[in-house]
PDB file of C-alpha atoms and ligand atoms in Angstrom:
ATOM      1  CA  LYS T1465      10.587   4.012  -8.612  1.00 93.00           C
ATOM      2  CA  ARG T1466       9.643   0.468  -8.377  1.00 96.00           C
ATOM      3  CA  ILE T1467       7.863  -0.632  -5.382  1.00 98.00           C
ATOM      4  CA  VAL T1468       6.674  -3.938  -3.930  1.00 98.00           C
ATOM      5  CA  LEU T1469       3.640  -4.198  -1.720  1.00 98.00           C
ATOM      6  CA  LEU T1470       3.545  -7.272   0.508  1.00 98.00           C
ATOM      7  CA  GLY T1471       1.169  -8.505   2.827  1.00 98.00           C
ATOM      8  CA  MET T1472      -1.501 -11.237   3.146  1.00 98.00           C
ATOM      9  CA  PRO T1473      -4.573 -11.490   1.376  1.00 98.00           C
ATOM     10  CA  GLY T1474      -6.804  -8.587   2.670  1.00 97.00           C
ATOM     11  CA  ALA T1475      -3.895  -6.725   4.011  1.00 98.00           C
ATOM     12  CA  GLY T1476      -5.002  -3.707   1.844  1.00 96.00           C
ATOM     13  CA  LYS T1477      -2.717  -3.813  -0.923  1.00 97.00           C
ATOM     14  CA  GLY T1478      -5.232  -2.976  -3.553  1.00 94.00           C
ATOM     15  CA  THR T1479      -6.651  -0.417  -1.481  1.00 93.00           C
ATOM     16  CA  HIS T1480      -3.469   1.548  -1.070  1.00 96.00           C
ATOM     17  CA  SER T1481      -2.275   0.837  -4.684  1.00 95.00           C
ATOM     18  CA  ALA T1482      -5.388   2.703  -5.801  1.00 91.00           C
ATOM     19  CA  LYS T1483      -4.250   5.727  -3.614  1.00 93.00           C
ATOM     20  CA  MET T1484      -0.517   5.454  -4.784  1.00 94.00           C
ATOM     21  CA  LEU T1485      -1.533   5.451  -8.375  1.00 92.00           C
ATOM     22  CA  ALA T1486      -3.625   8.671  -7.878  1.00 90.00           C
ATOM     23  CA  ARG T1487      -1.014  10.331  -5.577  1.00 92.00           C
ATOM     24  CA  PHE T1488       2.363   9.333  -7.290  1.00 92.00           C
ATOM     25  CA  CYS T1489       1.177   8.579 -10.852  1.00 88.00           C
ATOM     26  CA  MET T1490       2.751   5.115 -10.920  1.00 91.00           C
ATOM     27  CA  CYS T1491       1.895   2.357 -12.896  1.00 93.00           C
ATOM     28  CA  HIS T1492      -0.326  -0.299 -10.941  1.00 93.00           C
ATOM     29  CA  LEU T1493       0.790  -3.755 -11.686  1.00 96.00           C
ATOM     30  CA  SER T1494      -1.825  -6.183  -9.862  1.00 96.00           C
ATOM     31  CA  THR T1495      -1.329  -9.798 -10.984  1.00 97.00           C
ATOM     32  CA  GLY T1496      -4.670 -10.464  -9.469  1.00 96.00           C
ATOM     33  CA  ASP T1497      -6.563  -8.127 -11.238  1.00 93.00           C
ATOM     34  CA  LEU T1498      -4.645  -9.100 -14.366  1.00 95.00           C
ATOM     35  CA  LEU T1499      -5.563 -12.866 -14.014  1.00 96.00           C
ATOM     36  CA  ARG T1500      -9.183 -12.063 -13.207  1.00 94.00           C
ATOM     37  CA  GLU T1501      -9.382 -10.082 -16.494  1.00 93.00           C
ATOM     38  CA  GLU T1502      -8.175 -13.092 -18.257  1.00 96.00           C
ATOM     39  CA  VAL T1503     -10.822 -15.261 -16.722  1.00 95.00           C
ATOM     40  CA  ARG T1504     -13.414 -12.616 -17.790  1.00 93.00           C
ATOM     41  CA  SER T1505     -12.448 -12.816 -21.344  1.00 96.00           C
ATOM     42  CA  GLY T1506     -13.373 -16.379 -21.464  1.00 96.00           C
ATOM     43  CA  SER T1507     -10.259 -17.694 -23.144  1.00 97.00           C
ATOM     44  CA  GLU T1508      -8.890 -21.097 -22.858  1.00 96.00           C
ATOM     45  CA  PHE T1509      -6.031 -19.894 -20.554  1.00 95.00           C
ATOM     46  CA  GLY T1510      -8.624 -17.924 -18.460  1.00 97.00           C
ATOM     47  CA  LYS T1511     -10.585 -21.219 -17.822  1.00 97.00           C
ATOM     48  CA  LYS T1512      -7.505 -22.816 -16.398  1.00 96.00           C
ATOM     49  CA  LEU T1513      -6.976 -19.965 -14.091  1.00 97.00           C
ATOM     50  CA  LYS T1514     -10.230 -19.951 -13.034  1.00 97.00           C
ATOM     51  CA  GLY T1515     -10.081 -23.342 -11.253  1.00 96.00           C
ATOM     52  CA  ILE T1516      -6.698 -22.573  -9.475  1.00 98.00           C
ATOM     53  CA  MET T1517      -7.765 -19.185  -8.342  1.00 97.00           C
ATOM     54  CA  GLU T1518     -11.057 -20.429  -6.844  1.00 96.00           C
ATOM     55  CA  ARG T1519      -9.361 -22.946  -4.788  1.00 96.00           C
ATOM     56  CA  GLY T1520      -6.933 -20.261  -3.678  1.00 97.00           C
ATOM     57  CA  GLU T1521      -3.644 -21.935  -5.220  1.00 98.00           C
ATOM     58  CA  LEU T1522      -0.910 -20.114  -6.896  1.00 98.00           C
ATOM     59  CA  ILE T1523      -0.380 -19.976 -10.690  1.00 98.00           C
ATOM     60  CA  GLU T1524       2.885 -21.514 -11.864  1.00 98.00           C
ATOM     61  CA  ASP T1525       6.051 -19.230 -11.497  1.00 98.00           C
ATOM     62  CA  GLU T1526       6.916 -19.229 -15.175  1.00 98.00           C
ATOM     63  CA  VAL T1527       3.504 -18.083 -16.260  1.00 97.00           C
ATOM     64  CA  MET T1528       3.504 -15.294 -13.753  1.00 98.00           C
ATOM     65  CA  CYS T1529       7.264 -14.127 -14.437  1.00 98.00           C
ATOM     66  CA  ASN T1530       6.325 -14.010 -18.265  1.00 97.00           C
ATOM     67  CA  LEU T1531       3.111 -12.073 -17.375  1.00 97.00           C
ATOM     68  CA  ILE T1532       5.114  -9.420 -15.396  1.00 97.00           C
ATOM     69  CA  LYS T1533       7.990  -9.033 -17.505  1.00 97.00           C
ATOM     70  CA  GLN T1534       5.447  -7.968 -20.440  1.00 96.00           C
ATOM     71  CA  GLN T1535       3.909  -5.614 -18.145  1.00 96.00           C
ATOM     72  CA  LEU T1536       6.987  -3.890 -16.942  1.00 95.00           C
ATOM     73  CA  ALA T1537       8.017  -3.060 -20.357  1.00 93.00           C
ATOM     74  CA  LYS T1538       5.000  -0.933 -20.646  1.00 93.00           C
ATOM     75  CA  PRO T1539       5.659   2.545 -21.550  1.00 91.00           C
ATOM     76  CA  ALA T1540       3.359   3.672 -18.597  1.00 88.00           C
ATOM     77  CA  CYS T1541       5.521   1.883 -16.421  1.00 90.00           C
ATOM     78  CA  ALA T1542       8.803   3.725 -17.283  1.00 87.00           C
ATOM     79  CA  ASN T1543       8.382   6.453 -14.469  1.00 84.00           C
ATOM     80  CA  GLY T1544       7.518   3.920 -11.838  1.00 92.00           C
ATOM     81  CA  ALA T1545       5.716   0.802 -10.611  1.00 96.00           C
ATOM     82  CA  ILE T1546       3.523  -0.413  -7.878  1.00 97.00           C
ATOM     83  CA  LEU T1547       3.658  -4.289  -7.838  1.00 98.00           C
ATOM     84  CA  ASP T1548       0.652  -5.791  -6.060  1.00 97.00           C
ATOM     85  CA  GLY T1549       0.359  -9.409  -5.780  1.00 97.00           C
ATOM     86  CA  PHE T1550       3.808 -10.230  -7.219  1.00 98.00           C
ATOM     87  CA  PRO T1551       6.358 -11.600  -6.471  1.00 98.00           C
ATOM     88  CA  ARG T1552       4.655 -14.263  -4.212  1.00 98.00           C
ATOM     89  CA  THR T1553       7.206 -16.771  -4.077  1.00 98.00           C
ATOM     90  CA  ILE T1554      11.063 -16.881  -3.606  1.00 98.00           C
ATOM     91  CA  PRO T1555      11.585 -17.980  -7.394  1.00 98.00           C
ATOM     92  CA  GLN T1556       9.395 -14.964  -8.617  1.00 98.00           C
ATOM     93  CA  ALA T1557      11.393 -12.516  -6.375  1.00 98.00           C
ATOM     94  CA  GLU T1558      14.760 -13.931  -7.917  1.00 98.00           C
ATOM     95  CA  LYS T1559      13.275 -13.686 -11.264  1.00 98.00           C
ATOM     96  CA  LEU T1560      11.781 -10.185 -10.948  1.00 98.00           C
ATOM     97  CA  ASP T1561      15.471  -8.949  -9.888  1.00 98.00           C
ATOM     98  CA  GLN T1562      16.786 -10.639 -12.935  1.00 98.00           C
ATOM     99  CA  ILE T1563      14.139  -9.022 -15.182  1.00 97.00           C
ATOM    100  CA  LEU T1564      14.587  -5.574 -13.737  1.00 96.00           C
ATOM    101  CA  LYS T1565      18.376  -5.891 -14.069  1.00 96.00           C
ATOM    102  CA  GLN T1566      18.334  -6.185 -17.642  1.00 94.00           C
ATOM    103  CA  SER T1567      17.238  -2.881 -18.026  1.00 90.00           C
ATOM    104  CA  GLY T1568      19.511  -1.437 -15.324  1.00 93.00           C
ATOM    105  CA  GLN T1569      16.691  -1.161 -12.796  1.00 94.00           C
ATOM    106  CA  SER T1570      15.876  -2.694  -9.338  1.00 96.00           C
ATOM    107  CA  ILE T1571      13.326  -2.834  -6.571  1.00 97.00           C
ATOM    108  CA  ASP T1572      13.538   0.508  -4.678  1.00 97.00           C
ATOM    109  CA  GLN T1573      11.389  -0.494  -1.758  1.00 98.00           C
ATOM    110  CA  ALA T1574       9.274  -3.207  -0.497  1.00 98.00           C
ATOM    111  CA  ILE T1575       6.337  -2.058   1.892  1.00 98.00           C
ATOM    112  CA  PHE T1576       5.151  -4.784   4.151  1.00 98.00           C
ATOM    113  CA  MET T1577       1.511  -4.435   5.207  1.00 98.00           C
ATOM    114  CA  ASN T1578       1.801  -6.433   8.461  1.00 98.00           C
ATOM    115  CA  VAL T1579      -1.955  -7.507   9.799  1.00 98.00           C
ATOM    116  CA  ARG T1580      -3.042 -10.672  11.615  1.00 96.00           C
ATOM    117  CA  GLU T1581      -5.067 -13.447  10.161  1.00 95.00           C
ATOM    118  CA  GLN T1582      -8.177 -12.863  12.502  1.00 93.00           C
ATOM    119  CA  VAL T1583      -8.297  -9.357  10.954  1.00 94.00           C
ATOM    120  CA  VAL T1584      -8.278 -10.047   7.378  1.00 95.00           C
ATOM    121  CA  VAL T1585     -11.034 -13.000   7.584  1.00 94.00           C
ATOM    122  CA  ASP T1586     -13.662 -10.246   8.274  1.00 92.00           C
ATOM    123  CA  ARG T1587     -12.388  -7.919   5.607  1.00 93.00           C
ATOM    124  CA  LEU T1588     -12.464 -10.343   2.692  1.00 95.00           C
ATOM    125  CA  GLY T1589     -15.741 -11.604   3.794  1.00 92.00           C
ATOM    126  CA  GLY T1590     -17.129  -8.128   3.540  1.00 93.00           C
ATOM    127  CA  ARG T1591     -15.410  -6.833   0.485  1.00 94.00           C
ATOM    128  CA  TRP T1592     -17.125  -5.605  -2.655  1.00 94.00           C
ATOM    129  CA  THR T1593     -15.050  -4.541  -5.808  1.00 92.00           C
ATOM    130  CA  HIS T1594     -15.441  -2.294  -9.112  1.00 92.00           C
ATOM    131  CA  LEU T1595     -14.034  -4.395 -11.576  1.00 86.00           C
ATOM    132  CA  ASN T1596     -12.821  -1.910 -14.153  1.00 85.00           C
ATOM    133  CA  SER T1597     -10.610   0.291 -11.482  1.00 84.00           C
ATOM    134  CA  GLY T1598      -9.765  -2.474  -8.921  1.00 82.00           C
ATOM    135  CA  ARG T1599     -11.259   0.059  -6.267  1.00 88.00           C
ATOM    136  CA  THR T1600     -12.527  -2.038  -3.292  1.00 91.00           C
ATOM    137  CA  TYR T1601     -15.044  -1.255  -0.681  1.00 93.00           C
ATOM    138  CA  HIS T1602     -16.202  -3.021   2.550  1.00 93.00           C
ATOM    139  CA  TYR T1603     -19.973  -3.280   3.383  1.00 91.00           C
ATOM    140  CA  LYS T1604     -19.137  -2.412   6.888  1.00 91.00           C
ATOM    141  CA  PHE T1605     -15.505  -0.611   7.410  1.00 90.00           C
ATOM    142  CA  ASN T1606     -15.409   1.391   4.058  1.00 91.00           C
ATOM    143  CA  PRO T1607     -19.261   1.287   2.384  1.00 95.00           C
ATOM    144  CA  PRO T1608     -19.991   2.917  -0.997  1.00 96.00           C
ATOM    145  CA  LYS T1609     -22.047   5.877  -0.850  1.00 97.00           C
ATOM    146  CA  VAL T1610     -24.729   3.840  -2.465  1.00 96.00           C
ATOM    147  CA  HIS T1611     -25.095   0.131  -1.806  1.00 94.00           C
ATOM    148  CA  GLY T1612     -23.818  -2.149  -4.610  1.00 94.00           C
ATOM    149  CA  VAL T1613     -22.529   0.860  -6.683  1.00 97.00           C
ATOM    150  CA  ASP T1614     -19.157   2.339  -7.395  1.00 96.00           C
ATOM    151  CA  ASP T1615     -18.845   5.944  -5.908  1.00 96.00           C
ATOM    152  CA  ILE T1616     -17.007   7.266  -9.098  1.00 96.00           C
ATOM    153  CA  THR T1617     -18.627   5.653 -11.980  1.00 97.00           C
ATOM    154  CA  GLY T1618     -21.704   4.667 -10.711  1.00 97.00           C
ATOM    155  CA  GLU T1619     -21.322   0.862 -12.149  1.00 97.00           C
ATOM    156  CA  PRO T1620     -22.252  -2.289 -10.186  1.00 97.00           C
ATOM    157  CA  LEU T1621     -19.842  -3.754  -7.510  1.00 96.00           C
ATOM    158  CA  VAL T1622     -19.151  -7.296  -7.330  1.00 93.00           C
ATOM    159  CA  GLN T1623     -17.894 -10.030  -4.978  1.00 92.00           C
ATOM    160  CA  ARG T1624     -14.738 -12.012  -5.697  1.00 90.00           C
ATOM    161  CA  GLU T1625     -15.208 -15.653  -6.491  1.00 90.00           C
ATOM    162  CA  ASP T1626     -12.257 -16.618  -4.021  1.00 94.00           C
ATOM    163  CA  ASP T1627     -14.013 -14.514  -1.187  1.00 93.00           C
ATOM    164  CA  LYS T1628     -15.440 -17.667   0.080  1.00 89.00           C
ATOM    165  CA  GLU T1629     -14.733 -18.733   3.614  1.00 89.00           C
ATOM    166  CA  ALA T1630     -12.899 -22.268   2.442  1.00 91.00           C
ATOM    167  CA  THR T1631     -11.054 -20.478  -0.256  1.00 95.00           C
ATOM    168  CA  ILE T1632     -10.057 -17.824   2.234  1.00 95.00           C
ATOM    169  CA  ARG T1633      -8.402 -20.285   4.489  1.00 95.00           C
ATOM    170  CA  ASN T1634      -6.514 -21.743   2.025  1.00 97.00           C
ATOM    171  CA  ARG T1635      -5.151 -18.419   0.442  1.00 97.00           C
ATOM    172  CA  LEU T1636      -3.980 -17.666   3.888  1.00 98.00           C
ATOM    173  CA  ASN T1637      -2.192 -21.066   4.316  1.00 98.00           C
ATOM    174  CA  VAL T1638      -0.635 -20.504   0.913  1.00 98.00           C
ATOM    175  CA  TYR T1639       0.395 -17.229   1.881  1.00 98.00           C
ATOM    176  CA  GLN T1640       2.177 -18.378   5.198  1.00 98.00           C
ATOM    177  CA  ASN T1641       3.992 -21.369   3.282  1.00 98.00           C
ATOM    178  CA  LYS T1642       4.981 -19.801  -0.005  1.00 98.00           C
ATOM    179  CA  THR T1643       4.762 -15.959   0.208  1.00 98.00           C
ATOM    180  CA  SER T1644       5.897 -14.903   3.763  1.00 98.00           C
ATOM    181  CA  PRO T1645       9.582 -15.905   3.330  1.00 98.00           C
ATOM    182  CA  ILE T1646       9.870 -13.029   0.667  1.00 98.00           C
ATOM    183  CA  ILE T1647       9.306 -10.677   3.468  1.00 98.00           C
ATOM    184  CA  ASP T1648      13.045 -11.568   4.839  1.00 98.00           C
ATOM    185  CA  TYR T1649      14.273 -11.624   1.148  1.00 98.00           C
ATOM    186  CA  TYR T1650      13.547  -7.809   0.997  1.00 98.00           C
ATOM    187  CA  ARG T1651      14.794  -7.502   4.513  1.00 98.00           C
ATOM    188  CA  LYS T1652      18.140  -8.803   3.902  1.00 98.00           C
ATOM    189  CA  LYS T1653      18.580  -6.531   0.829  1.00 97.00           C
ATOM    190  CA  GLY T1654      17.800  -3.408   3.162  1.00 98.00           C
ATOM    191  CA  ILE T1655      14.764  -2.095   1.335  1.00 98.00           C
ATOM    192  CA  LEU T1656      11.891  -3.400   3.632  1.00 98.00           C
ATOM    193  CA  PHE T1657       9.288  -1.027   5.249  1.00 98.00           C
ATOM    194  CA  GLU T1658       6.878  -2.337   7.602  1.00 98.00           C
ATOM    195  CA  VAL T1659       3.630  -0.618   8.417  1.00 98.00           C
ATOM    196  CA  ASN T1660       0.943  -1.603  10.720  1.00 98.00           C
ATOM    197  CA  ALA T1661      -2.089  -2.429   8.503  1.00 98.00           C
ATOM    198  CA  GLU T1662      -4.547  -3.105  11.299  1.00 98.00           C
ATOM    199  CA  ARG T1663      -5.357   0.563  11.617  1.00 97.00           C
ATOM    200  CA  PRO T1664      -7.791   2.686   9.663  1.00 95.00           C
ATOM    201  CA  VAL T1665      -7.007   3.160   6.044  1.00 95.00           C
ATOM    202  CA  ASN T1666      -6.121   7.108   6.471  1.00 96.00           C
ATOM    203  CA  ASP T1667      -3.575   6.224   9.233  1.00 98.00           C
ATOM    204  CA  ILE T1668      -2.000   3.580   7.050  1.00 98.00           C
ATOM    205  CA  TRP T1669      -1.854   5.874   3.898  1.00 98.00           C
ATOM    206  CA  LYS T1670      -0.034   8.449   5.832  1.00 98.00           C
ATOM    207  CA  ASP T1671       2.634   6.167   6.613  1.00 98.00           C
ATOM    208  CA  ILE T1672       2.769   4.717   3.162  1.00 98.00           C
ATOM    209  CA  LYS T1673       2.838   8.114   1.541  1.00 97.00           C
ATOM    210  CA  SER T1674       5.834   9.217   3.780  1.00 97.00           C
ATOM    211  CA  ILE T1675       7.796   6.000   3.044  1.00 97.00           C
ATOM    212  CA  VAL T1676       7.088   6.581  -0.917  1.00 96.00           C
ATOM    213  CA  LYS T1677       8.594   9.976  -0.250  1.00 92.00           C
ATOM    214  CA  THR T1678      11.864   8.903   1.245  1.00 86.00           C
ATOM    215  CA  LYS T1679      14.862   8.039  -1.135  1.00 67.00           C
TER     216      LYS T1679
HETATM  217  P1  AP5 C 862      -4.782 -11.225  -5.520  1.00 72.99           P
HETATM  218  O1  AP5 C 862      -5.737 -10.661  -6.228  1.00 72.99           O
HETATM  219  O2  AP5 C 862      -3.308 -10.695  -5.519  1.00 72.99           O
HETATM  220  O3  AP5 C 862      -5.339 -11.224  -3.930  1.00 72.99           O
HETATM  221  P2  AP5 C 862      -4.471 -11.551  -2.579  1.00 72.99           P
HETATM  222  O4  AP5 C 862      -3.059 -11.236  -2.420  1.00 72.99           O
HETATM  223  O5  AP5 C 862      -5.391 -12.458  -2.127  1.00 72.99           O
HETATM  224  O6  AP5 C 862      -5.082 -10.188  -2.114  1.00 72.99           O
HETATM  225  P3  AP5 C 862      -6.480  -9.610  -1.864  1.00 72.99           P
HETATM  226  O7  AP5 C 862      -6.605  -8.777  -3.286  1.00 72.99           O
HETATM  227  O8  AP5 C 862      -7.545 -10.239  -1.408  1.00 72.99           O
HETATM  228  O9  AP5 C 862      -6.097  -8.251  -0.853  1.00 72.99           O
HETATM  229  P4  AP5 C 862      -5.634  -6.974  -0.773  1.00 72.99           P
HETATM  230  O10 AP5 C 862      -4.368  -6.828   0.113  1.00 72.99           O
HETATM  231  O11 AP5 C 862      -5.559  -6.203  -2.095  1.00 72.99           O
HETATM  232  O12 AP5 C 862      -6.762  -6.181  -0.101  1.00 72.99           O
HETATM  233  P5  AP5 C 862      -7.755  -4.895  -0.368  1.00 72.99           P
HETATM  234  O13 AP5 C 862      -7.191  -3.731  -0.628  1.00 72.99           O
HETATM  235  O14 AP5 C 862      -8.839  -5.440  -1.524  1.00 72.99           O
HETATM  236  O15 AP5 C 862      -4.516 -12.598  -5.894  1.00 72.99           O
HETATM  237  C1  AP5 C 862      -5.675 -13.521  -6.188  1.00 72.99           C
HETATM  238  C2  AP5 C 862      -5.204 -14.701  -6.850  1.00 72.99           C
HETATM  239  O16 AP5 C 862      -4.571 -14.591  -7.988  1.00 72.99           O
HETATM  240  C3  AP5 C 862      -4.435 -15.728  -5.881  1.00 72.99           C
HETATM  241  O17 AP5 C 862      -4.855 -16.156  -4.915  1.00 72.99           O
HETATM  242  C4  AP5 C 862      -3.518 -16.456  -6.981  1.00 72.99           C
HETATM  243  O18 AP5 C 862      -4.245 -17.618  -7.328  1.00 72.99           O
HETATM  244  C5  AP5 C 862      -3.490 -15.624  -8.433  1.00 72.99           C
HETATM  245  N1  AP5 C 862      -2.197 -14.907  -8.354  1.00 72.99           N
HETATM  246  C6  AP5 C 862      -1.981 -13.571  -8.114  1.00 72.99           C
HETATM  247  N2  AP5 C 862      -0.813 -12.988  -8.236  1.00 72.99           N
HETATM  248  C7  AP5 C 862      -0.062 -14.340  -8.356  1.00 72.99           C
HETATM  249  C8  AP5 C 862       1.537 -14.759  -8.410  1.00 72.99           C
HETATM  250  N3  AP5 C 862       2.402 -13.639  -8.556  1.00 72.99           N
HETATM  251  N4  AP5 C 862       1.860 -15.974  -8.463  1.00 72.99           N
HETATM  252  C9  AP5 C 862       0.793 -16.821  -8.375  1.00 72.99           C
HETATM  253  N5  AP5 C 862      -0.452 -16.661  -8.387  1.00 72.99           N
HETATM  254  C10 AP5 C 862      -0.990 -15.372  -8.270  1.00 72.99           C
HETATM  255  O19 AP5 C 862      -8.720  -5.122   0.822  1.00 72.99           O
HETATM  256  C11 AP5 C 862      -9.490  -6.033   1.314  1.00 72.99           C
HETATM  257  C12 AP5 C 862     -10.847  -5.502   1.935  1.00 72.99           C
HETATM  258  O20 AP5 C 862     -10.618  -4.846   3.278  1.00 72.99           O
HETATM  259  C13 AP5 C 862     -11.563  -4.642   1.124  1.00 72.99           C
HETATM  260  O21 AP5 C 862     -13.163  -4.900   1.387  1.00 72.99           O
HETATM  261  C14 AP5 C 862     -11.217  -3.155   1.909  1.00 72.99           C
HETATM  262  O22 AP5 C 862     -12.239  -2.232   1.597  1.00 72.99           O
HETATM  263  C15 AP5 C 862     -11.010  -3.634   3.218  1.00 72.99           C
HETATM  264  N6  AP5 C 862      -9.976  -2.862   3.946  1.00 72.99           N
HETATM  265  C16 AP5 C 862      -8.960  -2.503   3.206  1.00 72.99           C
HETATM  266  N7  AP5 C 862      -8.007  -1.908   4.325  1.00 72.99           N
HETATM  267  C17 AP5 C 862      -8.744  -1.533   5.176  1.00 72.99           C
HETATM  268  C18 AP5 C 862      -8.523  -1.054   6.623  1.00 72.99           C
HETATM  269  N8  AP5 C 862      -7.323  -0.594   6.903  1.00 72.99           N
HETATM  270  N9  AP5 C 862      -9.541  -1.234   7.402  1.00 72.99           N
HETATM  271  C19 AP5 C 862     -10.571  -1.897   7.233  1.00 72.99           C
HETATM  272  N10 AP5 C 862     -10.970  -2.392   5.807  1.00 72.99           N
HETATM  273  C20 AP5 C 862      -9.855  -2.453   5.078  1.00 72.99           C
HETATM  274 ZN1   ZN C 863      -5.833  -7.027  -4.131  1.00 72.99          ZN
END
C-alpha cells in the first residue's frame, strides 16, 4: 500500500508517520528528513539545500522527483510506503504517478491532516526533534520524559533551523500557494481521506489507523 500524508507544516505528518511505521511496518519516506540528513553531511549539495530550507522555500521539483524515485526503489519500500512531505506541488504529484505506474503501482490513499494556521504556529515554535529517528516532541503538548532527551534512545533533542517565526510564516505561505492545490488533485481521484488534525494525537491516530485498515 502506498499512502501520501498531506497537511501544512506542523499538521502532525512526522508524528503520525512514526506511529504508522511502528504499527504497519511501512517504509517512512520523509523528504524533509532526507534533505536535513544531506545538510548535516556537509556536502556541497547539502550547503545549497540549507539556504533554501532556512528560508522556507521549496527545493526544485526535478531534484525532489529524482530523490523520491531512488527511495521508492528500495527493497524496504516494496511492502508499502508512507510519503511524508512529498508531493508538495502539482508537478511532483503528476511525476509521482508516472514513476509508480512504471512498476504497476499507484497511490492508494491520500490522508489530509486538516488544521488551521493559528494552531500550527504554536506547535512548530515548541517542537523538539530526535534526529536519528525523526521522533518529535513538544515542550508543552507532548513533552519527553526528561527535558531535551529522547525517550527511547536517551540521545539529545534539537530544534529545527526552520522553526523560527519568520521562516514558519514563509513555509505557511508556500504551503498555501504551492502545496494546497494537491488536496484537490487527490480528491478528484477519489482517494482523499480527511482527518481533523487539531485534536489530541491519540484521537487523530485512531482515525488514521482505521483509514489505513480500509481497502
Ligand atoms: P518537512 O520536513 O516536510 O517540513 P513541513 O512540511 O514544514 O512539516 P513539518 O515537519 O514542520 O510538520 P509535520 O506535519 O511533520 O509536524 P510534526 O509531526 O513534526 O520539509 C522541510 C523543508 O524541506 C521544506 O520547507 C522544503 O524546503 C524542503 N522540502 C521537503 N520536501 C520537499 C518537497 N517535496 N519539495 C520541495 N521541497 C521540499 O509536529 C509538529 C509539532 O507539533 C511537534 O512538536 C509535535 O510534537 C506537535 N504535535 C503534533 N501533533 C500534535 C497534536 N495533535 N497536538 C499537539 N501537538 C502536536
Ligand atoms: Zn515533518
